[in-house]
Amino acid sequence: MKKISQKFLLAGVLLAAIAVLTACGGQTPTESPKPAVEPTDAPEVVQPTEAPAMPELSGDPLRGGQLYDNWINALGVDTPEGDQPLWATQTSNTRTGKDTWRCKECHGWDYKGVDGAYGSGSHKTGFVGVTQAAGADANEILAMLKGSTNPDHDFSTVMDDQALTDLALFLSGYQFDASVFIQDKKAVGGDLASGQAIFEENCTDCHGPEGTAINWNNDANPNYIAFLALDNPLEFTHKARFGQPGVEKMPSLVDVGISDQEYADLLAYAQSLPTSSPVVEGGRLYDNWIKAMGADDMTDNQPLWATQTTNTRTGNDTWRCKECHGWDYKGADGRYGSGSHATGFTGVFAAKDKSADELLAALKGENHDFSSYLGEGQLNALVAFMQQAQDMATYINDDKTVNGDAAKGEVTYKAACASCHGEDGKALDFDDGEGKEYVGTLAADNPWEIFNKIAYGQPAAAMPAGINLGWTWQDILDILAYIQTLPIE
Ligand code: HEC
Ligand code: HEC
Ligand code: HEC
Ligand code: HEC
């Protein structure tokens, strides 16, 4: 009952807004008199007596929703110099640069500006919302975005006309009042089974069945689907409606055509998913915890480093678990038993059957104490990772061939990797100077390393972790076998 009456209220407000805007529209000088009717026109078209509307704008309002979120990322353009000019007229929000240009930063995820969630807190600017634009003539909104009411609100210098038109169409026709079913950050009346079906249909291919395959923050504070759904359900809903700026293939649920109630269902389900995923976080920390956590560079070598002389690396590398214990976790008994990475240090594979307490104690041991750099959560994640570490010898042969099916792997590679790495694997070059290093190069040189990256993801990159996509070890090997057929240079 309550919901219905609120909807009626909303509709009433909207109608009132439209009425006001129409009335204003009638007075504006831009409305030109009706043009003479062409004599050749078919006679049956009876023209209404009112002045004709401005030409109907055409464009993509869903793209407009992404532009509202972050037009710089959506368009892939450089951030303009300095802050948006209107920024200086407020002092409460202390962000600078790129953020000050985002529509959402001034007008909010709920489109209500100072009257909504951004009425207080660190995002507060005191600026108005844009809900008045809902139902308004897109031509008027477009003029406004070109500075008709305030020259400091002219975005035509940084975006082309089509982008501004898309924004106007979004504001006019695609705003959404989520306050009906998001209250105190919770989804009111969300149906979990319905939400799960929507999630599985549209999201799991990339985010995994539990929403943990992609971490879009670092591993000091991982952000998975559930994190954002709980932390900022309005932002979550906006992104579910329009997609993520710059991520071409993330769908728009407006496009898919789900009902208002189904957004509540999706949100409720997303909020029920896990907010951490210890094994994959541990895998990325083992790979490179400094990078994974966005920590400062180390100025000294790890204290145990001085007890060996064969590996001549210095600094950050000397702190990586993998540098001392190997990609196959077997230290001196495995791949790092010889070559430039040899240290002679022990592996951790044999310790996988030790208790969590024993492993934690090792991570806090003398000259092997990581507890001043890593939090309890990260140390536990490393333990969880080590306890399920795989015996690489069953998957990868000494001659670097792998026990996988390249034909199967090709299908998965094209679906899950090619969008970023390219069909031939050459879209991203990992080498930071001389030479080239593509996925193909790495698969040929070091299949043990790439096995880890496919399973656990890449530290500090929004690259999916295969095991959280629901892949088996065999699925991972199949991809690896296929990548070994890609060009190495
Ligand atoms: C730096 C803050 C800021 C940014 C960024 C910003 N605006 Fe605004 N916007 C304002 C302010 C302040 C107003 C109040 C009216 C004025 O001064 O013109 C306003 C007014 C509006 C209005 C009219 C609202 C009303 O009720 O009259 C619309 C529509 C609008 N903005 C849309 C946008 C869109 C779309 C973007 C992104 C391209 C955007 N704004 C970016 C600050 C901002
Ligand atoms: C084609 C792959 C793909 C699909 C399908 C997909 N996403 Fe995403 N999504 C991504 C990627 C990649 C990112 C991380 C982008 C980044 O780092 O900016 C992301 C990020 C997000 C974010 C976080 C954005 C942020 O910056 O805070 C949310 C929320 C999200 N997705 C929700 C969803 C929902 C809900 C669905 C299903 C309706 C979905 N995604 C489907 C690829 C996808
Ligand atoms: C500079 C080289 C070095 C780095 C970096 C390093 N370790 Fe070690 N680790 C050792 C050595 C040497 C030992 C064995 C002697 C000791 O415990 O002091 C060891 C022992 C261990 C053990 C105990 C093994 C057993 O059999 O009981 C575990 C577990 C372990 N390390 C995990 C890690 C993890 C996880 C990281 C990353 C956070 C890491 N290590 C980083 C050198 C290193
Ligand atoms: C959303 C984009 C994205 C997707 C999808 C993706 N990756 Fe990545 N990947 C990256 C980024 C970004 C890097 C980091 C590149 C760098 O550090 O220069 C990376 C790095 C890697 C690396 C490590 C390179 C190194 O030496 O540090 C490997 C291996 C890799 N990806 C394999 C894959 C495979 C296999 C898949 C599919 C299962 C995949 N990636 C899917 C974005 C992606």
XYZ file of C-alpha atoms and ligand atoms in Angstrom:
661
model
C 0.000 0.000 0.000
C 2.690 2.398 1.088
C 4.651 1.728 -2.060
C 1.687 2.426 -4.305
C 0.829 5.699 -2.665
C 4.437 6.811 -2.938
C 4.410 5.975 -6.612
C 1.278 8.021 -7.119
C 2.911 10.850 -5.274
C 5.943 10.583 -7.499
C 3.810 10.569 -10.609
C 2.030 13.638 -9.297
C 5.265 15.486 -8.715
C 6.414 14.562 -12.187
C 3.224 15.757 -13.802
C 3.445 18.998 -11.872
C 7.038 19.414 -13.031
C 6.040 18.793 -16.621
C 3.161 21.252 -16.309
C 5.482 23.932 -14.925
C 8.062 23.316 -17.604
C 5.478 23.346 -20.372
C 4.115 26.618 -19.062
C 7.613 28.127 -18.974
C 8.266 26.726 -22.425
C 5.304 28.650 -23.791
C 6.886 31.908 -22.720
C 10.359 31.369 -24.047
C 11.347 33.491 -27.039
C 12.894 30.491 -28.781
C 9.458 29.170 -29.695
C 9.017 30.320 -33.292
C 5.671 30.738 -35.016
C 4.358 27.841 -36.990
C 6.091 27.663 -40.371
C 3.995 27.949 -43.485
C 2.533 24.631 -44.489
C 4.018 23.279 -47.664
C 1.363 23.288 -50.385
C 2.296 19.773 -51.488
C 1.524 18.369 -48.030
C -1.172 15.750 -47.882
C -4.328 17.452 -46.627
C -5.291 14.862 -43.999
C -2.550 16.008 -41.571
C -4.355 18.300 -39.152
C -1.820 20.513 -37.435
C -2.412 21.225 -33.757
C -3.023 24.871 -32.951
C -0.170 25.233 -30.436
C 3.289 26.295 -31.519
C 5.252 23.301 -32.775
C 7.734 21.673 -30.444
C 11.436 22.058 -31.131
C 12.796 19.254 -33.301
C 12.908 15.997 -31.418
C 16.469 15.164 -30.419
C 17.784 11.771 -31.271
C 20.559 9.976 -29.497
C 21.355 7.333 -26.928
C 20.000 8.139 -23.453
C 21.671 5.040 -21.971
C 25.040 6.348 -23.047
C 23.846 9.581 -21.451
C 23.540 7.699 -18.154
C 27.175 6.617 -18.426
C 28.245 10.140 -19.323
C 26.460 11.412 -16.201
C 28.488 8.890 -14.153
C 31.874 9.714 -15.664
C 31.981 11.319 -19.097
C 35.782 11.477 -19.127
C 36.056 7.687 -18.852
C 33.044 7.060 -21.065
C 34.472 9.190 -23.887
C 38.068 8.144 -23.197
C 39.225 11.781 -23.281
C 41.780 13.694 -21.208
C 40.669 15.446 -18.034
C 40.306 19.223 -18.597
C 42.829 21.488 -16.865
C 41.993 22.551 -13.325
C 38.674 22.230 -11.521
C 35.238 22.753 -13.083
C 34.663 26.558 -12.760
C 31.581 26.193 -10.513
C 33.653 24.132 -8.058
C 35.171 27.271 -6.556
C 31.703 28.428 -5.470
C 31.617 25.738 -2.776
C 34.111 24.690 -0.091
C 32.670 21.608 1.622
C 33.755 18.964 -0.931
C 37.556 18.949 -1.029
C 38.090 16.781 -4.096
C 40.015 18.285 -6.988
C 40.569 17.718 -10.704
C 38.753 14.918 -12.512
C 36.054 14.363 -9.875
C 34.971 18.010 -10.032
C 33.940 17.499 -13.667
C 31.648 14.537 -13.039
C 27.930 15.348 -13.197
C 27.303 12.880 -10.373
C 29.809 14.622 -8.086
C 27.708 17.811 -8.089
C 24.231 16.337 -8.598
C 24.435 12.936 -6.849
C 23.720 9.297 -7.650
C 20.122 9.953 -6.617
C 20.014 13.024 -8.898
C 18.861 15.073 -5.915
C 22.003 17.094 -5.199
C 21.813 18.868 -1.856
C 18.324 17.458 -1.250
C 19.566 13.873 -1.400
C 22.444 11.717 -0.186
C 25.003 14.427 -1.012
C 23.248 16.841 1.352
C 25.858 15.906 3.935
C 29.156 14.053 4.167
C 32.359 14.430 2.192
C 30.540 14.669 -1.166
C 28.425 17.623 -0.069
C 28.628 20.648 -2.363
C 25.260 22.297 -1.698
C 24.489 22.241 -5.442
C 20.978 21.590 -6.731
C 19.748 18.271 -8.048
C 18.667 17.549 -11.608
C 15.292 15.920 -10.869
C 13.574 19.042 -12.295
C 14.884 17.994 -15.676
C 12.903 14.739 -15.602
C 10.154 15.045 -18.160
C 11.464 18.379 -19.422
C 12.045 19.226 -23.085
C 15.452 17.812 -23.944
C 16.176 20.870 -26.089
C 16.022 23.098 -23.039
C 18.273 20.788 -21.059
C 20.685 20.728 -23.973
C 20.813 24.541 -24.043
C 21.418 24.543 -20.301
C 24.352 22.147 -20.709
C 25.782 24.653 -23.169
C 25.602 27.416 -20.574
C 22.295 29.108 -21.445
C 21.544 29.787 -17.782
C 25.083 29.981 -16.466
C 28.200 30.305 -18.633
C 30.181 28.345 -16.056
C 27.891 25.398 -16.734
C 28.908 25.222 -20.393
C 30.114 21.711 -21.225
C 30.181 22.253 -24.990
C 33.864 23.139 -24.761
C 34.709 19.669 -23.440
C 32.113 17.402 -25.121
C 30.609 17.213 -28.576
C 26.974 17.912 -29.351
C 25.969 14.262 -29.504
C 27.324 13.575 -26.021
C 25.411 16.579 -24.653
C 22.275 15.439 -26.475
C 22.603 11.958 -24.971
C 22.930 13.544 -21.520
C 19.834 15.671 -22.108
C 17.848 12.627 -23.227
C 18.985 10.701 -20.161
C 17.999 13.517 -17.804
C 14.680 14.038 -19.489
C 13.545 10.446 -19.780
C 15.662 8.005 -17.772
C 16.015 9.282 -14.225
C 14.866 6.769 -11.668
C 13.575 7.282 -8.167
C 15.138 4.448 -6.218
C 14.180 5.917 -2.829
C 10.979 3.891 -3.039
C 12.867 0.679 -2.389
C 16.243 1.721 -1.057
C 15.843 2.803 2.537
C 18.731 3.114 5.005
C 20.906 1.592 2.276
C 18.823 -1.591 2.314
C 16.716 -3.018 -0.495
C 13.131 -2.930 0.701
C 11.058 -5.867 -0.473
C 13.745 -7.390 -2.683
C 13.191 -10.974 -3.761
C 16.433 -12.957 -3.595
C 15.473 -15.660 -6.080
C 14.430 -13.119 -8.691
C 17.601 -11.082 -8.025
C 19.761 -14.172 -8.413
C 18.170 -14.977 -11.770
C 18.865 -11.446 -13.059
C 22.428 -11.567 -11.764
C 23.136 -14.960 -13.330
C 21.634 -13.916 -16.631
C 23.526 -10.618 -16.945
C 26.485 -10.356 -14.600
C 28.168 -13.672 -13.698
C 29.994 -14.072 -17.018
C 32.329 -11.280 -15.912
C 31.812 -10.905 -12.144
C 31.513 -14.614 -11.300
C 28.686 -16.390 -9.468
C 29.554 -14.657 -6.187
C 30.443 -11.258 -7.676
C 34.088 -11.655 -6.613
C 35.864 -12.338 -9.912
C 36.702 -8.657 -10.507
C 38.202 -6.450 -7.809
C 38.092 -2.842 -8.993
C 40.033 -1.544 -6.015
C 43.235 -2.889 -4.464
C 43.634 -5.833 -2.095
C 44.013 -3.624 0.975
C 40.312 -2.878 0.561
C 38.840 -5.111 -2.131
C 35.729 -3.869 -3.925
C 33.487 -6.602 -5.220
C 29.818 -6.495 -6.247
C 28.598 -6.882 -2.656
C 30.876 -4.120 -1.403
C 29.330 -1.457 -3.620
C 25.797 -2.822 -3.237
C 26.104 -2.414 0.547
C 28.193 0.754 0.598
C 26.395 2.785 -2.060
C 23.236 1.097 -3.346
C 22.308 4.162 -5.409
C 25.611 4.071 -7.270
C 25.243 0.318 -7.686
C 21.776 0.758 -9.171
C 22.860 3.538 -11.516
C 25.710 1.369 -12.823
C 23.431 -1.668 -13.164
C 20.991 0.492 -15.147
C 23.490 2.066 -17.538
C 26.712 0.052 -17.382
C 30.241 1.027 -16.409
C 31.825 3.902 -18.368
C 34.721 2.604 -20.423
C 33.740 -1.066 -20.090
C 32.256 -1.678 -23.501
C 30.522 -4.948 -22.851
C 29.008 -4.407 -19.423
C 25.273 -4.472 -20.143
C 22.686 -1.833 -19.321
C 19.696 -3.317 -17.541
C 17.502 -0.549 -18.959
C 18.409 -2.005 -22.319
C 17.681 -5.526 -21.084
C 14.344 -4.166 -19.892
C 13.901 -5.191 -16.270
C 11.162 -3.699 -14.105
C 11.596 -1.235 -11.242
C 10.862 -3.935 -8.680
C 13.551 -6.121 -10.222
C 16.215 -3.512 -9.411
C 15.289 -4.022 -5.762
C 15.534 -7.789 -6.251
C 18.961 -7.478 -7.863
C 20.174 -5.154 -5.132
C 18.956 -7.479 -2.377
C 20.775 -10.384 -3.995
C 23.951 -8.374 -4.589
C 23.937 -7.315 -0.939
C 23.802 -10.980 0.104
C 27.011 -11.916 -1.741
C 30.413 -12.177 0.006
C 32.520 -9.046 0.492
C 35.842 -10.861 0.615
C 37.461 -13.772 -1.151
C 40.514 -14.875 0.839
C 41.988 -17.444 -1.551
C 42.198 -15.172 -4.609
C 43.269 -12.173 -2.551
C 45.995 -14.385 -1.033
C 47.075 -15.439 -4.519
C 47.514 -11.824 -5.632
C 49.309 -10.911 -2.406
C 51.667 -13.870 -2.863
C 52.368 -12.625 -6.390
C 53.107 -9.026 -5.404
C 51.609 -7.694 -2.180
C 53.150 -4.225 -2.570
C 51.438 -3.703 -5.903
C 48.259 -5.535 -4.892
C 47.791 -3.295 -1.860
C 48.959 -0.082 -3.482
C 51.636 0.146 -0.749
C 54.685 2.421 -0.857
C 57.868 1.135 -2.470
C 60.300 -0.567 -0.078
C 63.550 1.272 0.436
C 65.524 -1.681 1.850
C 65.832 -5.311 0.895
C 63.904 -7.944 2.861
C 66.204 -8.870 5.838
C 66.620 -12.517 4.751
C 67.802 -11.376 1.307
C 71.323 -10.787 2.576
C 71.621 -14.483 3.466
C 71.820 -15.381 -0.234
C 73.947 -14.014 -3.093
C 72.722 -15.771 -6.242
C 69.682 -13.587 -6.999
C 70.868 -10.036 -7.609
C 67.508 -8.229 -7.589
C 66.955 -5.438 -5.067
C 64.121 -3.487 -3.435
C 60.457 -4.428 -3.981
C 61.283 -7.734 -5.696
C 63.068 -8.989 -2.584
C 59.791 -8.675 -0.637
C 57.622 -10.694 -3.029
C 56.644 -14.097 -1.660
C 56.989 -15.559 -5.145
C 60.559 -14.261 -5.504
C 61.764 -16.409 -2.591
C 59.253 -19.284 -2.778
C 58.550 -19.547 -6.534
C 55.546 -19.600 -8.863
C 55.347 -23.339 -8.198
C 55.617 -22.696 -4.416
C 58.550 -25.101 -4.180
C 61.467 -22.687 -3.720
C 64.886 -24.282 -4.244
C 63.209 -27.635 -4.943
C 61.286 -26.278 -7.921
C 61.738 -23.931 -10.880
C 63.787 -21.442 -8.867
C 66.356 -24.115 -8.026
C 68.558 -22.604 -10.731
C 68.747 -19.535 -12.973
C 68.696 -15.838 -12.124
C 65.814 -16.264 -9.638
C 67.612 -18.920 -7.557
C 67.941 -17.995 -3.878
C 68.250 -21.438 -2.324
C 65.292 -20.619 -0.040
C 62.749 -23.237 0.941
C 59.330 -23.641 -0.632
C 55.936 -23.288 1.014
C 54.192 -26.145 -0.775
C 55.182 -28.711 1.845
C 53.709 -26.424 4.514
C 50.213 -26.558 3.037
C 49.135 -29.169 5.541
C 50.219 -27.071 8.503
C 47.573 -25.397 10.609
C 46.511 -21.824 9.975
C 48.090 -20.813 13.291
C 51.442 -22.295 12.335
C 51.413 -20.552 8.975
C 50.414 -17.250 10.568
C 53.275 -17.662 13.033
C 55.672 -18.143 10.094
C 54.458 -14.832 8.593
C 55.276 -13.117 11.868
C 58.618 -14.892 12.359
C 61.961 -13.258 13.000
C 63.312 -11.600 9.845
C 60.181 -12.960 8.166
C 57.664 -10.681 9.862
C 55.153 -9.213 7.422
C 52.673 -8.066 10.056
C 53.766 -4.451 10.024
C 52.927 -4.223 6.299
C 49.951 -6.551 5.945
C 46.759 -6.468 8.017
C 45.210 -9.511 9.728
C 42.842 -9.872 6.751
C 45.705 -10.053 4.261
C 47.759 -12.459 6.427
C 44.742 -14.758 6.717
C 44.205 -14.512 2.962
C 47.815 -15.630 2.372
C 47.271 -18.571 4.699
C 44.037 -19.564 2.920
C 45.859 -19.355 -0.399
C 48.836 -21.476 0.730
C 46.591 -24.126 2.228
C 44.980 -24.818 -1.144
C 48.110 -24.338 -3.279
C 48.162 -26.768 -6.207
C 50.933 -29.163 -7.107
C 51.970 -27.679 -10.426
C 53.761 -30.859 -11.461
C 50.386 -32.478 -12.192
C 49.474 -29.679 -14.608
C 52.653 -28.351 -16.182
C 55.481 -30.527 -17.488
C 59.193 -29.790 -17.033
C 59.484 -28.935 -20.728
C 56.770 -26.242 -20.232
C 54.087 -28.097 -22.154
C 50.778 -28.187 -20.333
C 48.185 -30.912 -19.947
C 45.353 -28.861 -21.459
C 43.029 -28.808 -24.456
C 43.820 -25.758 -26.596
C 40.610 -26.027 -28.645
C 38.484 -25.706 -25.514
C 40.749 -22.985 -24.196
C 40.328 -20.945 -27.359
C 36.611 -20.559 -26.714
C 37.198 -19.360 -23.149
C 40.074 -17.084 -24.129
C 37.951 -15.351 -26.749
C 35.097 -14.862 -24.297
C 37.061 -13.891 -21.191
C 40.435 -12.450 -22.185
C 40.338 -11.120 -25.744
C 38.388 -7.964 -24.857
C 41.469 -6.671 -22.994
C 44.385 -8.681 -24.406
C 43.214 -8.872 -28.024
C 42.427 -11.919 -30.165
C 46.148 -12.411 -30.813
C 47.133 -11.569 -27.227
C 49.089 -8.513 -28.340
C 46.820 -5.691 -27.162
C 48.654 -5.388 -23.822
C 52.439 -5.378 -23.600
C 53.691 -6.102 -20.062
C 57.262 -5.178 -20.800
C 58.238 -1.854 -19.329
C 61.048 -1.107 -21.713
C 62.955 -3.202 -24.202
C 61.406 -6.099 -26.058
C 57.829 -7.282 -26.013
C 55.979 -9.367 -23.488
C 52.498 -10.501 -24.450
C 50.343 -13.231 -22.925
C 51.755 -15.507 -25.630
C 55.335 -14.657 -24.663
C 54.678 -15.299 -21.001
C 52.830 -18.567 -21.656
C 55.829 -19.856 -23.591
C 58.438 -18.641 -21.090
C 56.775 -19.135 -17.759
C 53.555 -21.170 -17.736
C 53.787 -21.430 -13.922
C 53.448 -17.670 -13.595
C 50.570 -17.380 -16.035
C 48.762 -20.264 -14.303
C 48.743 -18.144 -11.137
C 47.604 -15.005 -12.952
C 44.690 -16.764 -14.649
C 43.591 -18.396 -11.400
C 43.978 -15.451 -9.011
C 44.008 -12.362 -11.252
C 46.560 -9.620 -11.748
C 47.487 -7.442 -8.735
C 45.993 -3.948 -9.037
C 44.180 -4.620 -12.335
C 40.452 -5.186 -12.892
C 41.353 -8.532 -14.449
C 39.060 -11.409 -13.465
C 40.271 -14.200 -11.168
C 39.486 -17.455 -12.983
C 38.653 -19.520 -9.940
C 36.041 -16.931 -8.941
C 34.523 -17.205 -12.388
C 33.866 -20.792 -11.388
C 36.632 -22.295 -13.516
C 38.241 -25.612 -12.629
C 42.008 -26.119 -12.720
C 41.458 -28.006 -15.964
C 39.627 -24.994 -17.489
C 42.640 -22.848 -16.577
C 45.033 -25.329 -18.181
C 42.941 -25.370 -21.347
C 43.257 -21.570 -21.649
C 46.965 -21.810 -20.932
C 47.359 -24.439 -23.671
C 45.606 -22.089 -26.108
C 47.660 -19.053 -25.110
C 50.780 -21.082 -25.863
C 49.665 -21.066 -29.511
C 49.507 -17.230 -29.644
C 52.366 -15.106 -31.054
C 55.284 -14.478 -28.708
C 56.453 -11.313 -30.446
C 30.967 21.588 -10.482
C 29.596 21.217 -10.239
C 28.722 20.827 -11.379
C 28.990 19.891 -12.347
C 30.257 19.072 -12.557
C 27.806 19.798 -13.130
N 26.861 20.665 -12.670
Fe 24.950 20.822 -13.342
N 24.643 22.368 -12.086
C 25.531 22.846 -11.174
C 24.984 24.003 -10.516
C 25.663 24.822 -9.442
C 23.696 24.195 -11.069
C 22.713 25.296 -10.685
C 22.242 26.142 -11.793
C 23.234 27.007 -12.486
O 24.064 27.653 -11.864
O 23.135 27.048 -13.724
C 23.515 23.140 -12.047
C 22.367 22.923 -12.769
C 22.132 21.843 -13.598
C 20.868 21.529 -14.204
C 19.586 22.283 -14.020
C 18.930 21.861 -12.743
C 17.743 22.713 -12.384
O 16.905 22.246 -11.623
O 17.679 23.831 -12.858
C 21.050 20.411 -14.956
C 20.004 19.697 -15.795
C 22.446 20.051 -14.823
N 23.059 20.918 -13.985
C 23.014 18.958 -15.450
C 24.371 18.654 -15.377
C 25.021 17.618 -16.165
C 24.365 16.696 -17.151
C 26.333 17.644 -15.813
C 27.484 16.797 -16.372
C 27.831 17.052 -17.746
C 26.493 18.660 -14.814
N 25.295 19.253 -14.570
C 27.683 18.919 -14.184
C 26.766 22.304 -10.882
C 27.383 21.311 -11.616
C 31.400 -7.930 -20.053
C 31.822 -8.016 -18.703
C 30.893 -7.439 -17.643
C 29.580 -7.756 -17.400
C 28.701 -8.732 -18.163
C 29.199 -6.993 -16.231
N 30.246 -6.250 -15.788
Fe 30.247 -5.013 -14.191
N 32.215 -4.544 -14.548
C 32.994 -5.093 -15.532
C 34.352 -4.610 -15.391
C 35.549 -4.993 -16.261
C 34.353 -3.722 -14.285
C 35.527 -2.982 -13.668
C 35.710 -1.733 -14.370
C 36.676 -0.757 -13.783
O 37.634 -1.116 -13.118
O 36.402 0.406 -14.023
C 32.980 -3.710 -13.789
C 32.560 -2.946 -12.719
C 31.300 -3.001 -12.147
C 30.882 -2.229 -11.018
C 31.730 -1.279 -10.219
C 32.033 0.004 -10.799
C 32.773 0.964 -9.918
O 33.696 1.566 -10.441
O 32.430 1.154 -8.758
C 29.580 -2.582 -10.751
C 28.704 -2.050 -9.643
C 29.203 -3.565 -11.719
N 30.264 -3.803 -12.563
C 27.976 -4.180 -11.752
C 27.586 -5.071 -12.722
C 26.274 -5.672 -12.768
C 25.172 -5.450 -11.735
C 26.257 -6.464 -13.862
C 25.085 -7.258 -14.387
C 23.886 -6.498 -14.610
C 27.552 -6.364 -14.517
N 28.330 -5.516 -13.792
C 27.924 -7.037 -15.677
C 32.586 -5.980 -16.503
C 31.309 -6.496 -16.614
C 63.447 -12.754 1.205
C 62.904 -14.072 0.979
C 61.535 -14.365 1.504
C 60.379 -13.690 1.267
C 60.187 -12.375 0.503
C 59.323 -14.447 1.864
N 59.828 -15.551 2.469
Fe 58.773 -17.001 3.380
N 60.486 -17.872 3.985
C 61.753 -17.500 3.602
C 62.711 -18.358 4.230
C 64.218 -18.260 4.069
C 61.975 -19.267 5.014
C 62.496 -20.400 5.906
C 63.256 -19.905 7.080
C 62.489 -19.018 8.007
O 61.333 -19.383 8.348
O 63.012 -17.993 8.403
C 60.569 -18.924 4.817
C 59.506 -19.613 5.398
C 58.189 -19.420 5.092
C 57.095 -20.228 5.563
C 57.205 -21.426 6.472
C 57.424 -22.647 5.655
C 57.424 -23.936 6.452
O 57.802 -24.965 5.872
O 57.034 -23.919 7.615
C 55.959 -19.734 5.022
C 54.551 -20.264 5.224
C 56.352 -18.593 4.231
N 57.689 -18.452 4.291
C 55.456 -17.822 3.518
C 55.815 -16.626 2.929
C 54.847 -15.673 2.391
C 53.346 -15.876 2.332
C 55.563 -14.610 1.942
C 55.046 -13.313 1.365
C 54.267 -12.491 2.255
C 56.964 -14.919 2.179
N 57.063 -16.119 2.777
C 57.986 -14.086 1.806
C 62.057 -16.474 2.740
C 61.180 -15.535 2.272
C 39.341 -6.255 -17.918
C 40.545 -6.422 -18.690
C 41.288 -7.745 -18.607
C 40.786 -9.003 -18.835
C 39.366 -9.401 -19.189
C 41.919 -9.892 -18.719
N 43.047 -9.195 -18.416
Fe 44.905 -9.957 -18.150
N 45.590 -8.114 -17.642
C 44.870 -6.952 -17.696
C 45.697 -5.849 -17.262
C 45.266 -4.392 -17.193
C 46.964 -6.393 -16.960
C 48.181 -5.647 -16.450
C 49.058 -5.217 -17.556
C 50.317 -4.541 -17.061
O 50.650 -4.697 -15.879
O 50.957 -3.893 -17.880
C 46.858 -7.825 -17.213
C 47.894 -8.719 -17.022
C 47.855 -10.051 -17.354
C 48.939 -10.974 -17.189
C 50.236 -10.680 -16.473
C 51.303 -10.022 -17.115
C 52.491 -9.780 -16.225
O 53.541 -10.289 -16.543
O 52.382 -9.094 -15.222
C 48.506 -12.170 -17.674
C 49.293 -13.444 -17.724
C 47.159 -12.010 -18.129
N 46.784 -10.702 -17.928
C 46.360 -12.993 -18.674
C 44.989 -12.899 -18.867
C 44.129 -13.992 -19.243
C 44.605 -15.388 -19.562
C 42.864 -13.510 -19.255
C 41.567 -14.273 -19.508
C 41.368 -15.431 -18.659
C 42.921 -12.113 -18.915
N 44.223 -11.788 -18.666
C 41.829 -11.280 -18.867
C 43.554 -6.834 -18.069
C 42.706 -7.875 -18.346
